[in-house]
Amino acid sequence: MDTEPHNIIPTDPAIDQPAPVLEDFDNQGGAEPHHGGEGLEAVHDVPVKVQAVLGRARMPIGELLHLGAGTVVELDRRVGEPVDIFVNDRLIARGEVVLIDNALGVTLTEIVRAEH
């Protein structure tokens, strides 16, 4: 049995397949490449869930079932501590609760950098 490479790999040009043509998606339409926050217009209208978390509490289900109007639930935070700001369940910032025209708001005091 002859196993030389010339007997395994076809050399007939009619058998060879042409190389696929690949598009360059990095710079479509001759536009200049975007840097930083530029070029994000396509996602400006995408909704995200934003939460300001004042604190958390853990309790047994039996205690949870006995909660009623007027019950005070003690949280794991103290008065004056910053609240956590989450976007799509990811911590992105901390801030202070403020009152704006009889509505609650949060002034951002710290941006949390993503951990790698």
CSV table of C-alpha atoms in Angstrom, one decimal:
chain,number,residue,atom,x,y,z
A,1,MET,CA,0.0,0.0,0.0
A,2,ASP,CA,1.4,3.3,-1.1
A,3,THR,CA,0.9,6.1,1.5
A,4,GLU,CA,2.9,8.8,0.0
A,5,PRO,CA,1.3,12.3,0.3
A,6,HIS,CA,0.9,12.7,-3.4
A,7,ASN,CA,-1.5,9.7,-3.4
A,8,ILE,CA,-3.6,11.0,-0.5
A,9,ILE,CA,-4.0,14.7,-1.2
A,10,PRO,CA,-5.8,15.5,-4.6
A,11,THR,CA,-3.7,17.7,-6.9
A,12,ASP,CA,-6.3,18.0,-9.6
A,13,PRO,CA,-7.3,21.8,-9.8
A,14,ALA,CA,-10.8,20.7,-10.8
A,15,ILE,CA,-11.2,19.0,-7.4
A,16,ASP,CA,-9.8,21.9,-5.3
A,17,GLN,CA,-12.4,24.2,-3.7
A,18,PRO,CA,-11.9,27.9,-4.0
A,19,ALA,CA,-11.1,29.8,-0.8
A,20,PRO,CA,-14.3,31.4,0.7
A,21,VAL,CA,-14.7,35.1,0.4
A,22,LEU,CA,-14.9,36.8,3.8
A,23,GLU,CA,-16.4,40.2,4.4
A,24,ASP,CA,-14.6,42.8,6.6
A,25,PHE,CA,-17.1,43.7,9.3
A,26,ASP,CA,-14.8,46.1,11.1
A,27,ASN,CA,-15.2,48.9,8.7
A,28,GLN,CA,-18.5,48.6,6.8
A,29,GLY,CA,-19.5,51.2,4.2
A,30,GLY,CA,-16.2,53.0,4.4
A,31,ALA,CA,-17.1,54.6,7.8
A,32,GLU,CA,-14.4,55.6,10.2
A,33,PRO,CA,-13.9,53.3,13.1
A,34,HIS,CA,-15.6,54.3,16.4
A,35,HIS,CA,-13.8,55.0,19.6
A,36,GLY,CA,-15.1,55.1,23.2
A,37,GLY,CA,-18.9,55.8,23.5
A,38,GLU,CA,-19.3,56.8,19.9
A,39,GLY,CA,-21.2,54.5,17.7
A,40,LEU,CA,-23.6,53.3,20.4
A,41,GLU,CA,-26.6,55.0,18.9
A,42,ALA,CA,-28.0,51.6,17.8
A,43,VAL,CA,-28.4,50.6,21.5
A,44,HIS,CA,-29.6,53.8,23.0
A,45,ASP,CA,-33.3,52.6,23.0
A,46,VAL,CA,-32.6,49.2,24.5
A,47,PRO,CA,-34.3,49.0,27.8
A,48,VAL,CA,-32.4,47.8,30.9
A,49,LYS,CA,-33.5,47.1,34.5
A,50,VAL,CA,-32.0,49.6,37.0
A,51,GLN,CA,-32.4,49.0,40.7
A,52,ALA,CA,-31.3,51.0,43.8
A,53,VAL,CA,-31.0,48.5,46.7
A,54,LEU,CA,-31.3,50.1,50.1
A,55,GLY,CA,-30.4,46.9,51.9
A,56,ARG,CA,-31.3,43.2,52.3
A,57,ALA,CA,-32.7,40.9,55.0
A,58,ARG,CA,-32.9,37.2,55.5
A,59,MET,CA,-35.6,35.4,57.5
A,60,PRO,CA,-37.2,32.1,57.7
A,61,ILE,CA,-40.4,31.5,55.7
A,62,GLY,CA,-42.4,31.2,58.9
A,63,GLU,CA,-41.4,34.7,59.9
A,64,LEU,CA,-42.1,36.0,56.3
A,65,LEU,CA,-45.6,34.6,56.5
A,66,HIS,CA,-46.3,36.6,59.7
A,67,LEU,CA,-45.3,40.0,58.1
A,68,GLY,CA,-48.1,42.5,57.9
A,69,ALA,CA,-48.9,46.2,57.6
A,70,GLY,CA,-46.7,48.1,60.1
A,71,THR,CA,-44.1,45.4,60.5
A,72,VAL,CA,-40.5,46.8,60.4
A,73,VAL,CA,-38.0,44.6,58.5
A,74,GLU,CA,-34.4,45.3,59.6
A,75,LEU,CA,-32.0,45.6,56.7
A,76,ASP,CA,-28.3,44.9,56.6
A,77,ARG,CA,-27.4,48.7,56.1
A,78,ARG,CA,-27.2,51.6,58.4
A,79,VAL,CA,-28.7,55.1,57.9
A,80,GLY,CA,-26.3,57.1,55.7
A,81,GLU,CA,-24.6,54.2,54.1
A,82,PRO,CA,-24.6,54.3,50.3
A,83,VAL,CA,-27.1,52.3,48.3
A,84,ASP,CA,-26.1,49.9,45.6
A,85,ILE,CA,-27.1,50.6,42.0
A,86,PHE,CA,-27.6,47.6,39.8
A,87,VAL,CA,-28.1,47.5,36.0
A,88,ASN,CA,-29.4,44.2,34.8
A,89,ASP,CA,-28.4,42.6,38.1
A,90,ARG,CA,-24.8,43.8,37.8
A,91,LEU,CA,-23.4,46.3,40.5
A,92,ILE,CA,-22.3,49.4,38.6
A,93,ALA,CA,-22.4,52.2,41.2
A,94,ARG,CA,-23.1,53.3,44.8
A,95,GLY,CA,-24.9,56.5,45.8
A,96,GLU,CA,-26.9,58.5,48.3
A,97,VAL,CA,-30.7,58.6,48.5
A,98,VAL,CA,-32.1,62.1,47.8
A,99,LEU,CA,-35.6,63.6,47.6
A,100,ILE,CA,-36.6,65.3,44.4
A,101,ASP,CA,-40.0,66.9,44.2
A,102,ASN,CA,-41.5,64.3,46.6
A,103,ALA,CA,-39.9,61.4,44.7
A,104,LEU,CA,-36.9,59.4,45.7
A,105,GLY,CA,-33.7,59.5,43.6
A,106,VAL,CA,-30.1,58.5,44.0
A,107,THR,CA,-27.0,60.7,43.5
A,108,LEU,CA,-24.1,58.6,42.3
A,109,THR,CA,-21.1,58.9,44.5
A,110,GLU,CA,-19.0,56.0,43.3
A,111,ILE,CA,-18.7,54.1,40.0
A,112,VAL,CA,-17.8,50.4,40.5
A,113,ARG,CA,-15.3,49.1,38.1
A,114,ALA,CA,-15.9,45.6,36.6
A,115,GLU,CA,-13.7,42.9,38.0
A,116,HIS,CA,-11.9,40.7,35.4
